[in-house]
Amino acid sequence: MEFPLVSIRDSEIKLGQFIKLANLVETGGEAKEAIAAGAVQVNGEVDTRRGKALRPGDEVTLVDGETGEVLAGAVVASAASADSPLSDENDDDLGEFFDESTADDDFDPEKWRNVKLEDVREDNAI
């Protein structure tokens, strides 16, 4: 079974953070529960450490606790990979602060790109 690549910014990411980033779970609470229940595998082995460091190439799967059937999965990819949305050729001046994959759909970066801090302070002056 082939799983999607999910890019990370740094050289490693914690297991609990990655399964949220990869949309294998919706919340940090669900991540904690799934990992503690043994429903998360890293490279085919159950791992119950939320803080386990994952590196590019690691495969993470969510499995059914009763049947052992793989429900979903993702592979850790480095931000430097060619198909990554965070690669240098696709990077903009918001690069490290703005991640389109997790951004609020109503947020328009073009609107805020040229806003100066002084303008915001003037608008909020008492």
Tab-separated table of N, CA, C and O in Angstrom:
chain	number	residue	atom	x	y	z
A	1	MET	N	0.848	-1.178	0.000
A	1	MET	CA	0.000	0.000	0.000
A	1	MET	C	0.896	1.245	0.000
A	1	MET	O	1.832	1.331	0.775
A	2	GLU	N	0.595	2.186	-0.878
A	2	GLU	CA	1.388	3.411	-0.974
A	2	GLU	C	0.651	4.552	-0.281
A	2	GLU	O	-0.556	4.734	-0.482
A	3	PHE	N	1.384	5.313	0.529
A	3	PHE	CA	0.794	6.403	1.293
A	3	PHE	C	1.321	7.742	0.792
A	3	PHE	O	2.418	7.817	0.239
A	4	PRO	N	0.562	8.820	1.022
A	4	PRO	CA	1.006	10.144	0.573
A	4	PRO	C	2.222	10.625	1.364
A	4	PRO	O	2.402	10.268	2.527
A	5	LEU	N	3.033	11.455	0.700
A	5	LEU	CA	4.162	12.102	1.357
A	5	LEU	C	3.645	13.351	2.053
A	5	LEU	O	2.872	14.114	1.474
A	6	VAL	N	4.083	13.557	3.294
A	6	VAL	CA	3.711	14.748	4.048
A	6	VAL	C	5.004	15.451	4.446
A	6	VAL	O	5.817	14.902	5.192
A	7	SER	N	5.200	16.650	3.916
A	7	SER	CA	6.437	17.395	4.148
A	7	SER	C	6.484	18.005	5.541
A	7	SER	O	5.481	18.494	6.053
A	8	ILE	N	7.681	17.989	6.105
A	8	ILE	CA	7.918	18.644	7.387
A	8	ILE	C	8.969	19.721	7.169
A	8	ILE	O	9.771	19.642	6.246
A	9	ARG	N	8.958	20.747	8.010
A	9	ARG	CA	9.894	21.860	7.866
A	9	ARG	C	11.297	21.529	8.349
A	9	ARG	O	12.261	21.908	7.728
A	10	ASP	N	11.375	20.887	9.495
A	10	ASP	CA	12.670	20.605	10.108
A	10	ASP	C	13.151	19.218	9.718
A	10	ASP	O	12.506	18.525	8.944
A	11	SER	N	14.256	18.799	10.313
A	11	SER	CA	14.805	17.489	9.981
A	11	SER	C	14.064	16.354	10.689
A	11	SER	O	14.231	15.196	10.324
A	12	GLU	N	13.265	16.689	11.696
A	12	GLU	CA	12.479	15.669	12.384
A	12	GLU	C	11.215	16.292	12.955
A	12	GLU	O	11.093	17.507	13.057
A	13	ILE	N	10.261	15.425	13.315
A	13	ILE	CA	8.993	15.857	13.899
A	13	ILE	C	8.546	14.780	14.885
A	13	ILE	O	8.838	13.599	14.693
A	14	LYS	N	7.848	15.189	15.935
A	14	LYS	CA	7.357	14.221	16.913
A	14	LYS	C	6.160	13.468	16.344
A	14	LYS	O	5.377	14.007	15.568
A	15	LEU	N	6.023	12.216	16.758
A	15	LEU	CA	4.960	11.352	16.263
A	15	LEU	C	3.581	11.971	16.455
A	15	LEU	O	2.762	11.995	15.533
A	16	GLY	N	3.295	12.479	17.643
A	16	GLY	CA	1.997	13.085	17.918
A	16	GLY	C	1.697	14.258	16.996
A	16	GLY	O	0.579	14.427	16.523
A	17	GLN	N	2.711	15.070	16.723
A	17	GLN	CA	2.534	16.211	15.825
A	17	GLN	C	2.311	15.744	14.394
A	17	GLN	O	1.479	16.291	13.668
A	18	PHE	N	3.049	14.719	13.988
A	18	PHE	CA	2.963	14.265	12.606
A	18	PHE	C	1.614	13.661	12.266
A	18	PHE	O	1.066	13.926	11.194
A	19	ILE	N	1.044	12.878	13.180
A	19	ILE	CA	-0.232	12.258	12.818
A	19	ILE	C	-1.347	13.302	12.717
A	19	ILE	O	-2.296	13.105	11.981
A	20	LYS	N	-1.189	14.434	13.415
A	20	LYS	CA	-2.141	15.536	13.227
A	20	LYS	C	-1.864	16.228	11.898
A	20	LYS	O	-2.786	16.504	11.137
A	21	LEU	N	-0.600	16.509	11.604
A	21	LEU	CA	-0.226	17.165	10.358
A	21	LEU	C	-0.682	16.360	9.147
A	21	LEU	O	-1.170	16.904	8.163
A	22	ALA	N	-0.560	15.051	9.231
A	22	ALA	CA	-0.928	14.164	8.121
A	22	ALA	C	-2.432	13.890	8.073
A	22	ALA	O	-2.890	13.126	7.232
A	23	ASN	N	-3.185	14.509	8.974
A	23	ASN	CA	-4.646	14.327	9.049
A	23	ASN	C	-5.057	12.878	9.305
A	23	ASN	O	-6.109	12.434	8.843
A	24	LEU	N	-4.233	12.143	10.043
A	24	LEU	CA	-4.617	10.792	10.440
A	24	LEU	C	-5.556	10.861	11.639
A	24	LEU	O	-6.332	9.934	11.876
A	25	VAL	N	-5.462	11.939	12.411
A	25	VAL	CA	-6.376	12.245	13.510
A	25	VAL	C	-6.693	13.731	13.425
A	25	VAL	O	-5.986	14.482	12.756
A	26	GLU	N	-7.752	14.161	14.113
A	26	GLU	CA	-8.159	15.564	14.029
A	26	GLU	C	-7.594	16.446	15.130
A	26	GLU	O	-7.352	17.623	14.911
A	27	THR	N	-7.393	15.881	16.324
A	27	THR	CA	-6.960	16.711	17.452
A	27	THR	C	-5.773	16.082	18.166
A	27	THR	O	-5.465	14.900	17.986
A	28	GLY	N	-5.147	16.894	19.004
A	28	GLY	CA	-4.044	16.392	19.821
A	28	GLY	C	-4.511	15.330	20.802
A	28	GLY	O	-3.800	14.375	21.086
A	29	GLY	N	-5.738	15.488	21.308
A	29	GLY	CA	-6.311	14.486	22.220
A	29	GLY	C	-6.485	13.145	21.532
A	29	GLY	O	-6.186	12.095	22.107
A	30	GLU	N	-6.980	13.184	20.286
A	30	GLU	CA	-7.135	11.949	19.525
A	30	GLU	C	-5.772	11.321	19.234
A	30	GLU	O	-5.633	10.098	19.257
A	31	ALA	N	-4.787	12.151	18.966
A	31	ALA	CA	-3.432	11.646	18.705
A	31	ALA	C	-2.905	10.925	19.944
A	31	ALA	O	-2.386	9.801	19.849
A	32	LYS	N	-3.062	11.556	21.099
A	32	LYS	CA	-2.597	10.969	22.358
A	32	LYS	C	-3.274	9.622	22.608
A	32	LYS	O	-2.620	8.637	22.957
A	33	GLU	N	-4.583	9.573	22.415
A	33	GLU	CA	-5.340	8.335	22.649
A	33	GLU	C	-4.941	7.228	21.682
A	33	GLU	O	-4.754	6.079	22.076
A	34	ALA	N	-4.821	7.569	20.395
A	34	ALA	CA	-4.481	6.564	19.383
A	34	ALA	C	-3.096	5.977	19.641
A	34	ALA	O	-2.895	4.759	19.560
A	35	ILE	N	-2.154	6.834	19.991
A	35	ILE	CA	-0.792	6.362	20.254
A	35	ILE	C	-0.766	5.483	21.499
A	35	ILE	O	-0.184	4.397	21.495
A	36	ALA	N	-1.427	5.935	22.571
A	36	ALA	CA	-1.460	5.170	23.819
A	36	ALA	C	-2.149	3.821	23.648
A	36	ALA	O	-1.774	2.831	24.283
A	37	ALA	N	-3.142	3.759	22.755
A	37	ALA	CA	-3.888	2.519	22.528
A	37	ALA	C	-3.138	1.537	21.631
A	37	ALA	O	-3.597	0.420	21.413
A	38	GLY	N	-1.992	1.960	21.103
A	38	GLY	CA	-1.224	1.075	20.229
A	38	GLY	C	-1.759	1.003	18.814
A	38	GLY	O	-1.480	0.059	18.076
A	39	ALA	N	-2.539	2.017	18.421
A	39	ALA	CA	-3.138	2.024	17.085
A	39	ALA	C	-2.269	2.720	16.051
A	39	ALA	O	-2.670	2.877	14.907
A	40	VAL	N	-1.059	3.143	16.454
A	40	VAL	CA	-0.163	3.833	15.532
A	40	VAL	C	1.115	3.016	15.359
A	40	VAL	O	1.730	2.594	16.345
A	41	GLN	N	1.483	2.802	14.110
A	41	GLN	CA	2.714	2.072	13.809
A	41	GLN	C	3.685	2.992	13.078
A	41	GLN	O	3.281	3.800	12.246
A	42	VAL	N	4.953	2.835	13.403
A	42	VAL	CA	6.019	3.546	12.712
A	42	VAL	C	6.884	2.495	12.047
A	42	VAL	O	7.442	1.625	12.724
A	43	ASN	N	6.949	2.541	10.737
A	43	ASN	CA	7.710	1.567	9.953
A	43	ASN	C	7.311	0.123	10.289
A	43	ASN	O	8.148	-0.764	10.422
A	44	GLY	N	5.995	-0.080	10.475
A	44	GLY	CA	5.459	-1.416	10.709
A	44	GLY	C	5.490	-1.900	12.139
A	44	GLY	O	5.025	-2.997	12.439
A	45	GLU	N	6.012	-1.098	13.058
A	45	GLU	CA	6.091	-1.482	14.474
A	45	GLU	C	5.243	-0.536	15.319
A	45	GLU	O	5.317	0.686	15.150
A	46	VAL	N	4.451	-1.086	16.245
A	46	VAL	CA	3.654	-0.253	17.146
A	46	VAL	C	4.600	0.597	17.986
A	46	VAL	O	5.612	0.112	18.490
A	47	ASP	N	4.276	1.877	18.104
A	47	ASP	CA	5.074	2.785	18.936
A	47	ASP	C	4.113	3.599	19.785
A	47	ASP	O	3.191	4.224	19.263
A	48	THR	N	4.297	3.570	21.096
A	48	THR	CA	3.405	4.266	22.013
A	48	THR	C	4.028	5.537	22.589
A	48	THR	O	3.574	6.048	23.597
A	49	ARG	N	5.063	6.057	21.931
A	49	ARG	CA	5.729	7.285	22.397
A	49	ARG	C	5.301	8.469	21.532
A	49	ARG	O	5.693	8.556	20.380
A	50	ARG	N	4.506	9.373	22.110
A	50	ARG	CA	4.074	10.567	21.362
A	50	ARG	C	5.261	11.395	20.905
A	50	ARG	O	5.216	12.036	19.872
A	51	GLY	N	6.316	11.411	21.700
A	51	GLY	CA	7.491	12.226	21.404
A	51	GLY	C	8.524	11.554	20.522
A	51	GLY	O	9.603	12.108	20.302
A	52	LYS	N	8.225	10.380	20.016
A	52	LYS	CA	9.186	9.685	19.147
A	52	LYS	C	9.531	10.581	17.963
A	52	LYS	O	8.663	11.110	17.293
A	53	ALA	N	10.823	10.738	17.700
A	53	ALA	CA	11.280	11.579	16.593
A	53	ALA	C	11.165	10.823	15.274
A	53	ALA	O	11.697	9.727	15.128
A	54	LEU	N	10.446	11.418	14.345
A	54	LEU	CA	10.317	10.852	13.005
A	54	LEU	C	11.197	11.647	12.059
A	54	LEU	O	11.344	12.857	12.199
A	55	ARG	N	11.756	10.957	11.085
A	55	ARG	CA	12.612	11.588	10.089
A	55	ARG	C	12.112	11.248	8.695
A	55	ARG	O	11.359	10.295	8.522
A	56	PRO	N	12.520	12.033	7.693
A	56	PRO	CA	12.088	11.735	6.324
A	56	PRO	C	12.314	10.266	5.965
A	56	PRO	O	13.348	9.685	6.279
A	57	GLY	N	11.288	9.673	5.355
A	57	GLY	CA	11.328	8.264	4.975
A	57	GLY	C	10.556	7.368	5.921
A	57	GLY	O	10.192	6.248	5.551
A	58	ASP	N	10.292	7.838	7.145
A	58	ASP	CA	9.519	7.032	8.093
A	58	ASP	C	8.068	6.932	7.615
A	58	ASP	O	7.482	7.913	7.164
A	59	GLU	N	7.504	5.734	7.725
A	59	GLU	CA	6.116	5.490	7.345
A	59	GLU	C	5.282	5.322	8.603
A	59	GLU	O	5.617	4.518	9.468
A	60	VAL	N	4.218	6.094	8.717
A	60	VAL	CA	3.346	6.056	9.889
A	60	VAL	C	1.970	5.580	9.442
A	60	VAL	O	1.408	6.103	8.476
A	61	THR	N	1.442	4.575	10.142
A	61	THR	CA	0.119	4.053	9.811
A	61	THR	C	-0.773	4.038	11.032
A	61	THR	O	-0.311	3.873	12.159
A	62	LEU	N	-2.057	4.209	10.783
A	62	LEU	CA	-3.086	4.108	11.805
A	62	LEU	C	-3.783	2.785	11.552
A	62	LEU	O	-4.224	2.524	10.431
A	63	VAL	N	-3.838	1.931	12.571
A	63	VAL	CA	-4.411	0.599	12.389
A	63	VAL	C	-5.605	0.383	13.317
A	63	VAL	O	-5.695	0.986	14.379
A	64	ASP	N	-6.502	-0.497	12.902
A	64	ASP	CA	-7.644	-0.878	13.714
A	64	ASP	C	-7.115	-1.754	14.845
A	64	ASP	O	-6.445	-2.759	14.597
A	65	GLY	N	-7.413	-1.385	16.084
A	65	GLY	CA	-6.902	-2.109	17.240
A	65	GLY	C	-7.361	-3.554	17.325
A	65	GLY	O	-6.644	-4.405	17.843
A	66	GLU	N	-8.539	-3.844	16.818
A	66	GLU	CA	-9.081	-5.197	16.906
A	66	GLU	C	-8.623	-6.094	15.762
A	66	GLU	O	-8.263	-7.241	15.974
A	67	THR	N	-8.660	-5.561	14.551
A	67	THR	CA	-8.340	-6.399	13.389
A	67	THR	C	-6.904	-6.255	12.903
A	67	THR	O	-6.416	-7.105	12.175
A	68	GLY	N	-6.250	-5.154	13.270
A	68	GLY	CA	-4.900	-4.907	12.786
A	68	GLY	C	-4.875	-4.365	11.367
A	68	GLY	O	-3.816	-4.156	10.783
A	69	GLU	N	-6.066	-4.118	10.802
A	69	GLU	CA	-6.172	-3.597	9.445
A	69	GLU	C	-5.668	-2.150	9.391
A	69	GLU	O	-5.983	-1.331	10.252
A	70	VAL	N	-4.871	-1.836	8.376
A	70	VAL	CA	-4.364	-0.480	8.195
A	70	VAL	C	-5.499	0.405	7.697
A	70	VAL	O	-6.116	0.129	6.674
A	71	LEU	N	-5.787	1.465	8.464
A	71	LEU	CA	-6.875	2.376	8.124
A	71	LEU	C	-6.402	3.549	7.272
A	71	LEU	O	-7.109	4.003	6.381
A	72	ALA	N	-5.210	4.061	7.574
A	72	ALA	CA	-4.652	5.210	6.862
A	72	ALA	C	-3.168	5.278	7.162
A	72	ALA	O	-2.678	4.633	8.092
A	73	GLY	N	-2.467	6.067	6.385
A	73	GLY	CA	-1.040	6.206	6.618
A	73	GLY	C	-0.460	7.375	5.870
A	73	GLY	O	-1.116	8.000	5.037
A	74	ALA	N	0.793	7.697	6.189
A	74	ALA	CA	1.514	8.782	5.530
A	74	ALA	C	3.005	8.526	5.689
A	74	ALA	O	3.436	7.815	6.605
A	75	VAL	N	3.784	9.118	4.799
A	75	VAL	CA	5.233	8.990	4.841
A	75	VAL	C	5.819	10.371	5.091
A	75	VAL	O	5.429	11.360	4.464
A	76	VAL	N	6.768	10.451	6.016
A	76	VAL	CA	7.438	11.706	6.333
A	76	VAL	C	8.344	12.080	5.158
A	76	VAL	O	9.135	11.260	4.697
A	77	ALA	N	8.210	13.312	4.678
A	77	ALA	CA	9.053	13.808	3.587
A	77	ALA	C	9.743	15.086	4.033
A	77	ALA	O	9.172	15.871	4.804
A	78	SER	N	10.941	15.306	3.570
A	78	SER	CA	11.659	16.522	3.936
A	78	SER	C	11.128	17.696	3.136
A	78	SER	O	10.616	17.535	2.025
A	79	ALA	N	11.257	18.880	3.694
A	79	ALA	CA	10.797	20.087	3.019
A	79	ALA	C	11.608	20.343	1.759
A	79	ALA	O	11.163	21.037	0.858
A	80	ALA	N	12.774	19.773	1.668
A	80	ALA	CA	13.645	20.004	0.516
A	80	ALA	C	13.303	19.116	-0.670
A	80	ALA	O	13.883	19.264	-1.739
A	81	SER	N	12.354	18.168	-0.503
A	81	SER	CA	12.034	17.315	-1.634
A	81	SER	C	11.410	18.135	-2.756
A	81	SER	O	10.738	19.118	-2.538
A	82	ALA	N	11.637	17.713	-3.970
A	82	ALA	CA	11.237	18.476	-5.152
A	82	ALA	C	9.741	18.731	-5.223
A	82	ALA	O	9.310	19.775	-5.688
A	83	ASP	N	8.920	17.779	-4.762
A	83	ASP	CA	7.479	17.958	-4.873
A	83	ASP	C	6.865	18.623	-3.650
A	83	ASP	O	5.668	18.714	-3.524
A	84	SER	N	7.705	19.100	-2.754
A	84	SER	CA	7.220	19.705	-1.531
A	84	SER	C	6.708	21.119	-1.750
A	84	SER	O	7.331	21.909	-2.434
A	85	PRO	N	5.577	21.476	-1.137
A	85	PRO	CA	5.096	22.847	-1.246
A	85	PRO	C	5.989	23.823	-0.484
A	85	PRO	O	5.870	25.007	-0.643
A	86	LEU	N	6.891	23.298	0.343
A	86	LEU	CA	7.783	24.173	1.101
A	86	LEU	C	9.157	24.292	0.465
A	86	LEU	O	10.057	24.866	1.043
A	87	SER	N	9.359	23.770	-0.726
A	87	SER	CA	10.672	23.826	-1.357
A	87	SER	C	11.006	25.254	-1.762
A	87	SER	O	10.139	26.094	-1.918
A	88	ASP	N	12.296	25.536	-1.947
A	88	ASP	CA	12.770	26.882	-2.250
A	88	ASP	C	12.125	27.473	-3.491
A	88	ASP	O	11.817	28.653	-3.531
A	89	GLU	N	11.925	26.680	-4.535
A	89	GLU	CA	11.389	27.228	-5.765
A	89	GLU	C	9.944	27.694	-5.617
A	89	GLU	O	9.487	28.549	-6.352
A	90	ASN	N	9.212	27.164	-4.649
A	90	ASN	CA	7.833	27.582	-4.431
A	90	ASN	C	7.679	28.503	-3.230
A	90	ASN	O	6.588	28.921	-2.904
A	91	ASP	N	8.774	28.790	-2.544
A	91	ASP	CA	8.729	29.556	-1.310
A	91	ASP	C	8.474	31.032	-1.591
A	91	ASP	O	8.909	31.582	-2.593
A	92	ASP	N	7.748	31.698	-0.688
A	92	ASP	CA	7.562	33.131	-0.804
A	92	ASP	C	8.067	33.782	0.471
A	92	ASP	O	8.621	33.118	1.333
A	93	ASP	N	7.875	35.081	0.600
A	93	ASP	CA	8.396	35.765	1.767
A	93	ASP	C	7.661	35.413	3.052
A	93	ASP	O	8.088	35.779	4.128
A	94	LEU	N	6.564	34.671	2.973
A	94	LEU	CA	5.859	34.214	4.158
A	94	LEU	C	6.287	32.805	4.550
A	94	LEU	O	5.820	32.273	5.539
A	95	GLY	N	7.149	32.183	3.766
A	95	GLY	CA	7.552	30.796	3.864
A	95	GLY	C	7.482	30.129	5.210
A	95	GLY	O	6.753	29.172	5.385
A	96	GLU	N	8.238	30.594	6.187
A	96	GLU	CA	8.272	29.864	7.444
A	96	GLU	C	7.071	30.162	8.338
A	96	GLU	O	6.849	29.488	9.319
A	97	PHE	N	6.279	31.164	7.995
A	97	PHE	CA	5.154	31.531	8.834
A	97	PHE	C	3.810	31.106	8.271
A	97	PHE	O	2.846	31.012	8.989
A	98	PHE	N	3.739	30.892	6.986
A	98	PHE	CA	2.458	30.604	6.345
A	98	PHE	C	2.505	29.243	5.678
A	98	PHE	O	3.326	28.989	4.817
A	99	ASP	N	1.636	28.362	6.102
A	99	ASP	CA	1.566	27.020	5.537
A	99	ASP	C	0.176	26.849	4.939
A	99	ASP	O	-0.806	26.711	5.655
A	100	GLU	N	0.093	26.871	3.613
A	100	GLU	CA	-1.207	26.825	2.953
A	100	GLU	C	-2.006	25.568	3.289
A	100	GLU	O	-3.223	25.593	3.311
A	101	SER	N	-1.318	24.460	3.567
A	101	SER	CA	-2.041	23.222	3.823
A	101	SER	C	-2.830	23.250	5.128
A	101	SER	O	-3.796	22.523	5.288
A	102	THR	N	-2.426	24.102	6.077
A	102	THR	CA	-3.143	24.164	7.348
A	102	THR	C	-3.782	25.527	7.583
A	102	THR	O	-4.308	25.778	8.654
A	103	ALA	N	-3.745	26.395	6.597
A	103	ALA	CA	-4.248	27.758	6.760
A	103	ALA	C	-5.769	27.804	6.767
A	103	ALA	O	-6.437	26.960	6.193
A	104	ASP	N	-6.285	28.839	7.399
A	104	ASP	CA	-7.720	29.105	7.392
A	104	ASP	C	-8.118	29.478	5.969
A	104	ASP	O	-7.509	30.342	5.345
A	105	ASP	N	-9.150	28.847	5.431
A	105	ASP	CA	-9.564	29.086	4.049
A	105	ASP	C	-9.957	30.535	3.785
A	105	ASP	O	-9.884	31.008	2.656
A	106	ASP	N	-10.406	31.264	4.796
A	106	ASP	CA	-10.821	32.651	4.612
A	106	ASP	C	-9.659	33.636	4.667
A	106	ASP	O	-9.827	34.805	4.380
A	107	PHE	N	-8.477	33.175	5.031
A	107	PHE	CA	-7.321	34.047	5.149
A	107	PHE	C	-6.742	34.338	3.768
A	107	PHE	O	-6.501	33.433	2.984
A	108	ASP	N	-6.532	35.610	3.465
A	108	ASP	CA	-5.953	36.018	2.183
A	108	ASP	C	-4.575	36.619	2.443
A	108	ASP	O	-4.461	37.753	2.916
A	109	PRO	N	-3.486	35.882	2.148
A	109	PRO	CA	-2.151	36.390	2.437
A	109	PRO	C	-1.818	37.656	1.660
A	109	PRO	O	-1.070	38.502	2.134
A	110	GLU	N	-2.394	37.834	0.475
A	110	GLU	CA	-2.131	39.038	-0.319
A	110	GLU	C	-2.618	40.292	0.415
A	110	GLU	O	-1.996	41.342	0.346
A	111	LYS	N	-3.732	40.153	1.113
A	111	LYS	CA	-4.285	41.290	1.848
A	111	LYS	C	-3.327	41.746	2.942
A	111	LYS	O	-3.176	42.928	3.199
A	112	TRP	N	-2.661	40.802	3.582
A	112	TRP	CA	-1.805	41.107	4.724
A	112	TRP	C	-0.343	41.269	4.372
A	112	TRP	O	0.450	41.709	5.177
A	113	ARG	N	0.051	40.928	3.160
A	113	ARG	CA	1.459	40.948	2.762
A	113	ARG	C	2.103	42.316	2.962
A	113	ARG	O	3.239	42.425	3.381
A	114	ASN	N	1.364	43.395	2.670
A	114	ASN	CA	1.954	44.733	2.714
A	114	ASN	C	1.486	45.575	3.901
A	114	ASN	O	1.757	46.760	3.955
A	115	VAL	N	0.786	44.964	4.847
A	115	VAL	CA	0.340	45.700	6.024
A	115	VAL	C	1.533	45.958	6.928
A	115	VAL	O	2.320	45.072	7.224
A	116	LYS	N	1.653	47.188	7.381
A	116	LYS	CA	2.755	47.555	8.271
A	116	LYS	C	2.235	47.581	9.701
A	116	LYS	O	1.071	47.905	9.948
A	117	LEU	N	3.100	47.273	10.635
A	117	LEU	CA	2.717	47.248	12.037
A	117	LEU	C	2.178	48.599	12.476
A	117	LEU	O	1.230	48.680	13.245
A	118	GLU	N	2.749	49.689	11.963
A	118	GLU	CA	2.283	51.027	12.332
A	118	GLU	C	0.824	51.228	11.928
A	118	GLU	O	0.049	51.851	12.643
A	119	ASP	N	0.431	50.706	10.749
A	119	ASP	CA	-0.948	50.826	10.289
A	119	ASP	C	-1.910	50.127	11.242
A	119	ASP	O	-2.988	50.626	11.539
A	120	VAL	N	-1.508	48.965	11.730
A	120	VAL	CA	-2.339	48.208	12.661
A	120	VAL	C	-2.467	48.965	13.968
A	120	VAL	O	-3.547	49.075	14.541
A	121	ARG	N	-1.363	49.522	14.450
A	121	ARG	CA	-1.398	50.287	15.705
A	121	ARG	C	-2.295	51.503	15.579
A	121	ARG	O	-3.038	51.834	16.495
A	122	GLU	N	-2.227	52.209	14.453
A	122	GLU	CA	-3.061	53.394	14.253
A	122	GLU	C	-4.534	53.017	14.257
A	122	GLU	O	-5.362	53.720	14.835
A	123	ASP	N	-4.875	51.910	13.600
A	123	ASP	CA	-6.270	51.473	13.545
A	123	ASP	C	-6.813	51.081	14.919
A	123	ASP	O	-8.006	51.187	15.158
A	124	ASN	N	-5.951	50.630	15.807
A	124	ASN	CA	-6.389	50.157	17.118
A	124	ASN	C	-6.095	51.157	18.228
A	124	ASN	O	-6.199	50.829	19.395
A	125	ALA	N	-5.719	52.375	17.865
A	125	ALA	CA	-5.386	53.396	18.875
A	125	ALA	C	-6.633	53.775	19.667
A	125	ALA	O	-7.742	53.838	19.131
A	126	ILE	N	-6.406	54.062	20.928
A	126	ILE	CA	-7.525	54.450	21.805
A	126	ILE	C	-7.674	55.955	21.797
A	126	ILE	O	-6.778	56.699	21.827
